[in-house]
Coordinates of C-alpha atoms in Angstrom, one line a residue:
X17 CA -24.4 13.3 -25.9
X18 CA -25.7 12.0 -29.3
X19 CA -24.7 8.7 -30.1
X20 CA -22.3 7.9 -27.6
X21 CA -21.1 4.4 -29.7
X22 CA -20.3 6.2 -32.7
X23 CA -18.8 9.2 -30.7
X24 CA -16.5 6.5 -29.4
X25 CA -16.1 5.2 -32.7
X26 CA -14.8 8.3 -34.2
X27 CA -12.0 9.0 -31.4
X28 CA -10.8 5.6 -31.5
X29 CA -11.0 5.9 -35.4
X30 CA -9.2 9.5 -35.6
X31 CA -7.0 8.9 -32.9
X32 CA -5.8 5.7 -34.2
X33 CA -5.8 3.9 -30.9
X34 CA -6.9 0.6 -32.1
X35 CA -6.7 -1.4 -35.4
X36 CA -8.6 -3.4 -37.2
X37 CA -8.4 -7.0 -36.3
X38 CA -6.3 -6.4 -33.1
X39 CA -6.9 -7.8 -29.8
X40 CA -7.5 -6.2 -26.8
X41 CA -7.9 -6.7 -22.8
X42 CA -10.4 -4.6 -21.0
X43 CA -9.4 -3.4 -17.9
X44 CA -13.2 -4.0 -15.8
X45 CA -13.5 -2.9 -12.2
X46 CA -17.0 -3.7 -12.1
X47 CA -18.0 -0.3 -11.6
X48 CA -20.0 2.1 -14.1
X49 CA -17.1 3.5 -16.5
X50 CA -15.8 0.4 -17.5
X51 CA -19.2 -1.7 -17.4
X52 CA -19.9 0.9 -20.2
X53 CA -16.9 1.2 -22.1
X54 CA -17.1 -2.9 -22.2
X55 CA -20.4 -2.6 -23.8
X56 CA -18.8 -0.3 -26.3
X57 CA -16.0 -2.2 -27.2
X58 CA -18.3 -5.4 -27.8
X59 CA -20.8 -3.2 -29.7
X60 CA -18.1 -2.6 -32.1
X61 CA -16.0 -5.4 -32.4
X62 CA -17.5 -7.2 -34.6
X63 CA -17.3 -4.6 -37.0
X64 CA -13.7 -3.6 -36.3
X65 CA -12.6 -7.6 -36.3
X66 CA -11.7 -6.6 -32.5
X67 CA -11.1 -10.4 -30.6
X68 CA -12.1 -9.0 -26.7
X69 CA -10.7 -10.1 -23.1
X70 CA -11.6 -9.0 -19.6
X71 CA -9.3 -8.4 -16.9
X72 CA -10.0 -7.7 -13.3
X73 CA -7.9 -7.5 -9.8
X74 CA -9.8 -8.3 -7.0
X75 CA -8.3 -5.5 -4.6
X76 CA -10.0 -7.5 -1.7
X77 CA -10.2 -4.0 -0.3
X78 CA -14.0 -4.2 0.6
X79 CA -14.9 -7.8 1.9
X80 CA -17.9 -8.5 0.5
X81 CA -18.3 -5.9 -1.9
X82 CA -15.4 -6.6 -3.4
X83 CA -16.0 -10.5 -4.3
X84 CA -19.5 -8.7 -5.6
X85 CA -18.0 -6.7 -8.0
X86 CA -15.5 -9.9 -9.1
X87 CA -19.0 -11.7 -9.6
X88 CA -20.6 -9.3 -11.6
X89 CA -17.5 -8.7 -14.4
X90 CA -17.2 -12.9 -14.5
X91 CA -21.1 -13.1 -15.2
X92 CA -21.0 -10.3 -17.4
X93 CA -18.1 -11.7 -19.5
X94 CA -19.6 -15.1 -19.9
X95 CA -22.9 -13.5 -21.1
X96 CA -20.8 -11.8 -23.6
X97 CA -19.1 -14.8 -24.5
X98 CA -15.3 -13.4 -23.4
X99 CA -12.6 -14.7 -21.8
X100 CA -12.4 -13.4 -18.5
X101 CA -9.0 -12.7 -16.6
X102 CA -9.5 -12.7 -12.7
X103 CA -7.1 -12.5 -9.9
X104 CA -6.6 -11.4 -6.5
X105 CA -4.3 -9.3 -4.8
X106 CA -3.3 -8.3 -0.5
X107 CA -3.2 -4.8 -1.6
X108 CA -3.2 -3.9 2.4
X109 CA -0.2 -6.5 2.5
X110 CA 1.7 -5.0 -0.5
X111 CA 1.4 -1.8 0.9
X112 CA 2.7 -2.7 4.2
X113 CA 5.5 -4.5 2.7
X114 CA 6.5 -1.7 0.5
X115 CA 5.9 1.0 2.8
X116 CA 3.4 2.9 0.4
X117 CA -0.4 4.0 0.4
X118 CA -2.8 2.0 0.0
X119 CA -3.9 3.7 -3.5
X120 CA 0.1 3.6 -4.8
X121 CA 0.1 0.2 -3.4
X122 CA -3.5 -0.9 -5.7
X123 CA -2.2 0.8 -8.7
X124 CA 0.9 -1.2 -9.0
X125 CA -0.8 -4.1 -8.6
X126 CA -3.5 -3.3 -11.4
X127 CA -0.6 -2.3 -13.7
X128 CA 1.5 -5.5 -12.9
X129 CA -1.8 -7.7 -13.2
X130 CA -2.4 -6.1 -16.8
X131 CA 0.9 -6.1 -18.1
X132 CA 1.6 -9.6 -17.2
X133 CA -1.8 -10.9 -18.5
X134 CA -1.5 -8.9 -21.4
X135 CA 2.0 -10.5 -22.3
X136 CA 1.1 -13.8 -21.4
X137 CA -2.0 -14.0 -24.1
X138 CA -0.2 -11.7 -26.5
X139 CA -2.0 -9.0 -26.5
X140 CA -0.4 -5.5 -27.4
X141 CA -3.4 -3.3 -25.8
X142 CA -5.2 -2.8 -22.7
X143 CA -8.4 -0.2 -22.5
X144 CA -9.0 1.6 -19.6
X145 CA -12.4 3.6 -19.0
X146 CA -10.8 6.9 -17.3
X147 CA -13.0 9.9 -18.8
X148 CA -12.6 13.5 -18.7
X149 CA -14.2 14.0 -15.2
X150 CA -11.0 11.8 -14.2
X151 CA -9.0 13.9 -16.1
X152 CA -10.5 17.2 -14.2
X153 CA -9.9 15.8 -10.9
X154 CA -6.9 15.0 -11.8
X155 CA -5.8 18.3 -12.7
X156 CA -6.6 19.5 -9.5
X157 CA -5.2 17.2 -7.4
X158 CA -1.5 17.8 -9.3
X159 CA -2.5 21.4 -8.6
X160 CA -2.3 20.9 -5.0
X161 CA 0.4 18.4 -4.8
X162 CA 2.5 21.4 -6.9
X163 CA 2.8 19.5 -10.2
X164 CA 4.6 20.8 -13.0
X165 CA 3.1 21.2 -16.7
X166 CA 3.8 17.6 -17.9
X167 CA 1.9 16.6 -14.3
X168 CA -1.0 19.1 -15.0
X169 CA -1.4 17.8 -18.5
X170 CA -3.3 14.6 -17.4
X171 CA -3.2 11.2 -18.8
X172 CA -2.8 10.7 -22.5
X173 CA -5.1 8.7 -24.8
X174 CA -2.6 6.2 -25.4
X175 CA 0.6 6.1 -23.5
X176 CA 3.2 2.9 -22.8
X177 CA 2.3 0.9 -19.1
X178 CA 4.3 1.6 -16.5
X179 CA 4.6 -2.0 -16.1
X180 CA 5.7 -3.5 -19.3
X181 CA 6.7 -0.8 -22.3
X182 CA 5.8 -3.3 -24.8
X183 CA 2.3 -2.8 -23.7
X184 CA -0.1 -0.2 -24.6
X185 CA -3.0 1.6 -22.6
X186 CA -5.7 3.3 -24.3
X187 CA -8.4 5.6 -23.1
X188 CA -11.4 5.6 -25.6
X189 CA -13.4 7.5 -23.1
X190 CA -11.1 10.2 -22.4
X191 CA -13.3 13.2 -23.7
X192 CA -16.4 11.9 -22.4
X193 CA -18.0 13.3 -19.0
X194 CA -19.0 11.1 -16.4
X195 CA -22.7 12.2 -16.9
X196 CA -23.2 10.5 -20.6
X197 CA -21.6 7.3 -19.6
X198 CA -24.4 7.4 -16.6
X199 CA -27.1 7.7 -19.3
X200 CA -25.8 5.7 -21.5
X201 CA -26.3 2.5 -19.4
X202 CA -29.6 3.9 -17.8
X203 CA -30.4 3.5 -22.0
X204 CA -28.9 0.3 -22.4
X205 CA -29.4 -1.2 -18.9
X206 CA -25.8 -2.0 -18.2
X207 CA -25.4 -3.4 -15.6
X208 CA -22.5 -2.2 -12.8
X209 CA -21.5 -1.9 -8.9
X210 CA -21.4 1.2 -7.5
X211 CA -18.0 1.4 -4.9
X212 CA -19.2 3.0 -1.9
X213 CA -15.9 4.8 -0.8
X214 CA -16.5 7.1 -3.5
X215 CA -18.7 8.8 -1.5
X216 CA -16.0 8.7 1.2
X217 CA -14.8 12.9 2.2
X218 CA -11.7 11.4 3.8
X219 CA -10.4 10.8 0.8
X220 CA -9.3 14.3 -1.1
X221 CA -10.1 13.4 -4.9
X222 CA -13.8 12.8 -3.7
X223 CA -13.9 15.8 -1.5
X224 CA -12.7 17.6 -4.9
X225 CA -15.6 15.9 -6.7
X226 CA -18.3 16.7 -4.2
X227 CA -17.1 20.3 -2.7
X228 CA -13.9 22.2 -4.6
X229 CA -15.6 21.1 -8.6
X230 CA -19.3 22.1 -7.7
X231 CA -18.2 25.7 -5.9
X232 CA -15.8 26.7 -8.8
X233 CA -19.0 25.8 -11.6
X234 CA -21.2 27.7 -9.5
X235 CA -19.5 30.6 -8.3
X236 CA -16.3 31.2 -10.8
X237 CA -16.7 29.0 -14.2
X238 CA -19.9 27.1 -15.2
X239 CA -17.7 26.1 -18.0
X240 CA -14.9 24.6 -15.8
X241 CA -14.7 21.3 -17.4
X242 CA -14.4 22.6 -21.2
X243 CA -11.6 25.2 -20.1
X244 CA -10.0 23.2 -17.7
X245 CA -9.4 20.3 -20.4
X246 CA -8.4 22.9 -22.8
X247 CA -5.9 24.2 -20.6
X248 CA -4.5 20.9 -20.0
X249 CA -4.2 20.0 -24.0
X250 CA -1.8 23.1 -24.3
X251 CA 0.3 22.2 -21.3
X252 CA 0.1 18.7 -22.8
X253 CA 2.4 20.1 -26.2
X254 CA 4.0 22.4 -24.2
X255 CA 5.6 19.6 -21.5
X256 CA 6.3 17.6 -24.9
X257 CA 8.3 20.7 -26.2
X258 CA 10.3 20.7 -23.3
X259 CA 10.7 16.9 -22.7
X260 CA 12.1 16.4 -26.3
X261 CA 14.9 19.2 -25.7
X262 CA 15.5 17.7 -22.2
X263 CA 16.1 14.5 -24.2
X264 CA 17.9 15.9 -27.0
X265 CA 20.3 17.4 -24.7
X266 CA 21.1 14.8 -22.7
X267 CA 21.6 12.0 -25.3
X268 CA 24.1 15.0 -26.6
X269 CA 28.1 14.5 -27.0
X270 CA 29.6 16.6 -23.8
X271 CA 30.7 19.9 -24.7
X272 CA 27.2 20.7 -26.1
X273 CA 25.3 23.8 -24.4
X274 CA 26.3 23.9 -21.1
X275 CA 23.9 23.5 -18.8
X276 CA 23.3 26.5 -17.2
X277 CA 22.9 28.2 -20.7
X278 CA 19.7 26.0 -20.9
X279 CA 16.3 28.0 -20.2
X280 CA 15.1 27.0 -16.7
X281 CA 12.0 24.9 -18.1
X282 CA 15.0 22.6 -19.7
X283 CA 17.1 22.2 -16.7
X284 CA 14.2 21.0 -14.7
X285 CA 13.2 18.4 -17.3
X286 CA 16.8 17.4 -17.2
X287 CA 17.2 16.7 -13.9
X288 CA 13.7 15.6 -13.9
X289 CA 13.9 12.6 -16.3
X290 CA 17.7 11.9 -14.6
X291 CA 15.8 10.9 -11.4
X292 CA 13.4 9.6 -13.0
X293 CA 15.6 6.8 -14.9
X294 CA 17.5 6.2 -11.2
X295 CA 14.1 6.0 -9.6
X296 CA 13.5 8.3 -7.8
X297 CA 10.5 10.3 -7.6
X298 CA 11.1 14.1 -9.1
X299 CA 9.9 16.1 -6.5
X300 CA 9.9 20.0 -7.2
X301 CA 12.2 20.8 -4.4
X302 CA 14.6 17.9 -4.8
X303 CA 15.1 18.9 -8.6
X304 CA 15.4 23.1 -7.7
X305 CA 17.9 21.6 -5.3
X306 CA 19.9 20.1 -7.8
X307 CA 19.3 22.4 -10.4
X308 CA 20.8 25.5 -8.2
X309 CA 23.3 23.4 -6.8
X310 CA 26.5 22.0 -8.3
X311 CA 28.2 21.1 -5.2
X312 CA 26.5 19.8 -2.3
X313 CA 25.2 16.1 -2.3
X314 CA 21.4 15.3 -1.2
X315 CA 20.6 12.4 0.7
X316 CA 17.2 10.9 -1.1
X317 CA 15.8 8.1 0.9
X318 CA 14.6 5.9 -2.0
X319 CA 18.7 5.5 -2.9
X320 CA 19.3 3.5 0.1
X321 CA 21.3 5.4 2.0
X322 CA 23.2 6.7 -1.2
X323 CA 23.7 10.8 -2.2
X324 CA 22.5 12.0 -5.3
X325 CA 24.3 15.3 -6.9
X326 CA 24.4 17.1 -10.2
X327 CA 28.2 17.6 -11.9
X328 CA 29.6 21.3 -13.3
X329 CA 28.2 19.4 -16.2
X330 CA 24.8 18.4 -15.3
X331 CA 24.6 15.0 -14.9
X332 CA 23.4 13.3 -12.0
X333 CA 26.1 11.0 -10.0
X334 CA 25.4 8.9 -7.4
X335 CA 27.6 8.4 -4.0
X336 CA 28.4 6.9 -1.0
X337 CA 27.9 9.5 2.2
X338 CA 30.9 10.9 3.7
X339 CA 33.2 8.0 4.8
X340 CA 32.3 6.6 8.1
X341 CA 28.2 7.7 7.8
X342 CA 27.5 5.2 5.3
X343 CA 26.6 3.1 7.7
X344 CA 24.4 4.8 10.0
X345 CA 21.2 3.5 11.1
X346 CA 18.0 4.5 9.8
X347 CA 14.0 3.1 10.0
X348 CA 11.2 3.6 7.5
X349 CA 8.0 4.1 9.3
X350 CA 4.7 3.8 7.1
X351 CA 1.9 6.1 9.0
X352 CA -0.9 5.1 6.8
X353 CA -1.9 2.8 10.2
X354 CA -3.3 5.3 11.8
X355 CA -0.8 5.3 14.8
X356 CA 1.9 3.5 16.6
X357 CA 5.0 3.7 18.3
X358 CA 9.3 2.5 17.5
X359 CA 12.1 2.4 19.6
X360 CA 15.1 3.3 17.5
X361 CA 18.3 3.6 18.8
X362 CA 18.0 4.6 22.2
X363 CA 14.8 7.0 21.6
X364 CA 10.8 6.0 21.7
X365 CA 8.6 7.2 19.2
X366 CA 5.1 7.5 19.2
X367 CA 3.0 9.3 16.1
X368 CA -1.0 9.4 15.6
X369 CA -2.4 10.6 12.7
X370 CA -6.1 12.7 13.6
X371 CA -8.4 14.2 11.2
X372 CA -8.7 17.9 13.0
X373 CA -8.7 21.3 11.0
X374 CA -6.8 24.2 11.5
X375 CA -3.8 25.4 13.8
X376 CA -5.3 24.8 17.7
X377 CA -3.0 22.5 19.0
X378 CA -2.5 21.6 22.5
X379 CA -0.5 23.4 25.4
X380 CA 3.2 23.2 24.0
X381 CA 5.2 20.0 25.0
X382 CA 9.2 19.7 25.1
X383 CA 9.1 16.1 23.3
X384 CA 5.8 16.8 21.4
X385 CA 5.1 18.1 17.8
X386 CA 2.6 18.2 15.5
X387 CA 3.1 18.4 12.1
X388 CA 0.1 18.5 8.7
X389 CA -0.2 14.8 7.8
X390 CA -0.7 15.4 4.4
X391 CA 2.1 17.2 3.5
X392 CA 4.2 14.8 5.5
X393 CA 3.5 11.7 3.6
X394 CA 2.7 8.3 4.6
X395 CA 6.2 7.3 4.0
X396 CA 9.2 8.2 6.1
X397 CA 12.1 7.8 6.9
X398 CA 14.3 8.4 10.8
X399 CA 17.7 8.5 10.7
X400 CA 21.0 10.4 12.1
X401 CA 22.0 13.8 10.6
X402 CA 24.8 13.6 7.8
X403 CA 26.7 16.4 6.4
X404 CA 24.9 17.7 3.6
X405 CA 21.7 18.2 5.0
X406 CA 19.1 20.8 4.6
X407 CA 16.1 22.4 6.9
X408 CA 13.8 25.4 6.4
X409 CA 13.5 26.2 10.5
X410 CA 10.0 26.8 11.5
X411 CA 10.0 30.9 11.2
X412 CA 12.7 31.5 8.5
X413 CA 12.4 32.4 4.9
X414 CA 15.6 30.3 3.5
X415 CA 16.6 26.7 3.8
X416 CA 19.7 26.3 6.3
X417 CA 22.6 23.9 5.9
X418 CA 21.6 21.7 9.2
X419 CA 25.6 21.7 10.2
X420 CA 25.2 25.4 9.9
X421 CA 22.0 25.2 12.0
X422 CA 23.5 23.4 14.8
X423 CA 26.2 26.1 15.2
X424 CA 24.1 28.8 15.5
X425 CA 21.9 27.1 18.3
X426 CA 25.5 25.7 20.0
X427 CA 24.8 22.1 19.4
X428 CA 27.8 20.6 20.9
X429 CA 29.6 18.3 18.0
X430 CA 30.0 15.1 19.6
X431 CA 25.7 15.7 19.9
X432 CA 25.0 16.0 16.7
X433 CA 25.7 12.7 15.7
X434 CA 23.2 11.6 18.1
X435 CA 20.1 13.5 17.3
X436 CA 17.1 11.9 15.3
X437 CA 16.1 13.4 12.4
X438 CA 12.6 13.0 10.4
X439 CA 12.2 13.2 6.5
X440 CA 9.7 12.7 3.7
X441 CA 9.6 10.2 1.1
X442 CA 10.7 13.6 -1.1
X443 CA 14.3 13.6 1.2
X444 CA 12.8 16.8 3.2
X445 CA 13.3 17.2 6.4
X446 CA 10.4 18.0 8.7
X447 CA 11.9 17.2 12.2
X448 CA 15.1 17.8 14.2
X449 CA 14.9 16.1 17.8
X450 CA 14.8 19.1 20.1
X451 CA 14.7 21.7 17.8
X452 CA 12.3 23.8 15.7
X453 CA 10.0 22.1 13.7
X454 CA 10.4 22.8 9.2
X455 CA 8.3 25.9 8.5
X456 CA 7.0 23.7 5.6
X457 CA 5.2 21.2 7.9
X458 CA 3.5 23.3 10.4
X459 CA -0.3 23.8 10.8
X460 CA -2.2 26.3 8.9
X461 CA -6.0 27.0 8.5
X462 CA -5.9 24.6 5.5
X463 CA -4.7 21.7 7.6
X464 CA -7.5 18.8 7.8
X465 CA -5.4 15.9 9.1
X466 CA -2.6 16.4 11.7
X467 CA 0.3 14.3 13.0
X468 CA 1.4 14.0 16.7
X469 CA 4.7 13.5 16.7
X470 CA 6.2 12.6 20.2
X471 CA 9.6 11.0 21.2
X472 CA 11.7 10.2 24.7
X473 CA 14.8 9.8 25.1
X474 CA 15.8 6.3 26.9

């Protein structure tokens, strides 16, 4: 691609994501994408009177390796003659501890690590080396995962960190493919680490890389990467369209438009960013739920036990449960380990996790289940049915009110108090001891990894 320094120049020029004289702290893995867009920045800081730091976690994630890479990024920076920033995190530890994935779990780390150098030296900016190839994976992985527009649209070249709002992340590299960072430090004999779990097919963005990107250039789009990253710069403006009215209206006196007046695009944002500022993750069918529904309250697990429903008006209240269920048990169960097993409340539970495609399952078992992993999540959460809850039975078109469920299958109603339920990190159930499995979890041909689910009652 040309001149890739002054290419680089030019977007961080026209884009206005640095100024002259400013400081900055490089985000450096080690790896190839930001070894290069290090050598960039220093290239060019004299210049631009750019004062440079380095930053890197160790994620400890890959023993050896790992300390490798930290030795590479702390030679490198005293070569350059920059301050370099290193620290190391438990990211395994964190994870467990916060009931996460390991790759939520790393990124909140980095973040936190950045943020908190970043304040500490006073310096308003941190660079990151994501490029468009980054940008196309992630497209498709929202794409999967059902993300709306404002998902699909990517990351931004310059956006706040989720860590500290007073601190800003850049992306110089954004528009650059992966292939003319390669050659650049093949030119410039930049030095970097390659991380061998890129190469790693359990994990989906590098099957996406390796199998989904090079079938769709081939046999659909050799352009895929130009369209693809056009198509996410219009939903980019469009989401913004949207956002800003969400905003608009809801920093709006009462008595404004009411809220079902609102196009549909606008009602989703607005329940979107409400869950968003109470933290709670805006899953699609959370938000339809309390878009469509002005009446029944939804027990999200990330609330602690607390309901979550949307007014005539629609705002978002919070709640206690039904008097004498706020207190009912519940467990978290993190399945990223593989497998294990959890006596709760007078039932054993077992689950494994196995990597095996497709719907053949074993001969059917009374207290056995199996469920796609992936759509389950590595988060959640057992508890006791309340009142309120919802379940798409294994079979049916329409979610179910669970109460309503229970009639129709003649669950006795001192019982129902006393059967296990399972549900996602989203607040979806997937399993109701003894009866039909969700319609939404069940095997299909697209399954890769499955979870056994099994229980006994003691």
């Amino acid at each position: 691609m040309g001149n890739l320094l002054e290419h680089v120049e030019d977007s961080i020029l026209s884009r206005r994501l640095l100024r002259r004289g400013q400081r900055i702290l490089v985000a450096v893995s080690g790896g190839l994408d930001s070894m290069v867009l290090l050598h960039l920045l220093q290239a060019l800081s004299e210049k631009h009177g750019w004062l440079l730091a380095v930053a890197h976690l160790n994620h400890q994630l890959r023993g050896r390796s790992s300390h490798a890479d930290e030795r590479l990024v702390r030679r490198t920076a005293e070569r350059l003659g920059l301050t370099a920033i290193v620290e190391r995190a438990d990211v395994r530890a964190f994870a467990y501890r916060h009931k996460c994935s390991i790759e939520m779990a790393a990124r909140n780390l980095r973040h936190a690590f950045l943020a908190r150098n970043a304040t500490h030296h006073r310096i308003p900016t941190v660079a990151l080396a994501h490029h468009a190839d980054d940008q196309l994976e992630l497209f498709f992985l929202r794409l999967l995962r059902g993300s709306g527009g404002e998902g699909l649209a990517g990351m931004k070249w310059r956006n706040l960190s989720p860590a500290n709002p007073k601190i800003e992340l850049v992306r110089p590299l954004l528009d650059l493919p992966k292939r003319a960072l390669r050659e650049h430090a093949a030119e410039k004999h930049v030095p970097f680490r390659e991380d061998e779990t890129n190469a790693s097919w359990d994990i989906q963005r590098n099957r996406i890389r390796h199998e989904l990107l090079p079938l769709f250039r081939k046999h659909y789009q050799q352009a895929l990467d130009k369209t693809v990253l056009r198509l996410m710069d219009i939903l980019a403006a469009d989401a913004e369209f949207v956002t800003q009215a969400a905003e608009a209206w809801l920093d709006s006196p009462r008595g404004s438009t009411p809220f079902e007046a609102l196009p549909v695009a606008v009602q989703r944002r607005c329940v979107h960013l409400q869950l968003l500022r109470r933290g709670v993750g805006p899953e699609f069918d959370l938000v339809e739920r309390l878009r469509l529904n002005a009446r029944d309250p939804i027990n999200v697990p990330g609330l602690n036990l607390l309901q979550v429903a949307r007014n005539a008006a629609g705002r978002l209240v919070l709640q206690q449960p039904e008097k004498g269920l706020s207190n009912l048990k519940c467990r978290r169960l993190n399945l990223t380990g593989g497998a294990g097993k959890l006596r709760f409340d007078g039932v054993r539970l077992q689950w494994r996790i196995e990597t095996k495609r497709g719907v053949a399952r074993p001969k059917a078992d009374a207290e056995r289940e199996f469920f796609d992993a992936d759509k389950v999540g590595s988060a959640i959460l057992v508890r006791h049915w309340r009142p309120g809850d919802r379940f798409l039975p294994i079979g049916m078109a329409q979610e179910v009110k669970l109460q309503d469920f229970f009639t129709n299958q003649k669950v006795p109603r001192r019982q129902r108090h006393e059967l296990l339920v399972a549900e996602t990190a989203r607040g979806e159930v997937f399993w109701v001891e003894g009866m039909r499995i969700s319609e939404r979890f069940k095997l299909t041909r697209g399954t890769i990894h499955r979870l056994q689910w099994g229980w006994l009652r003691l």
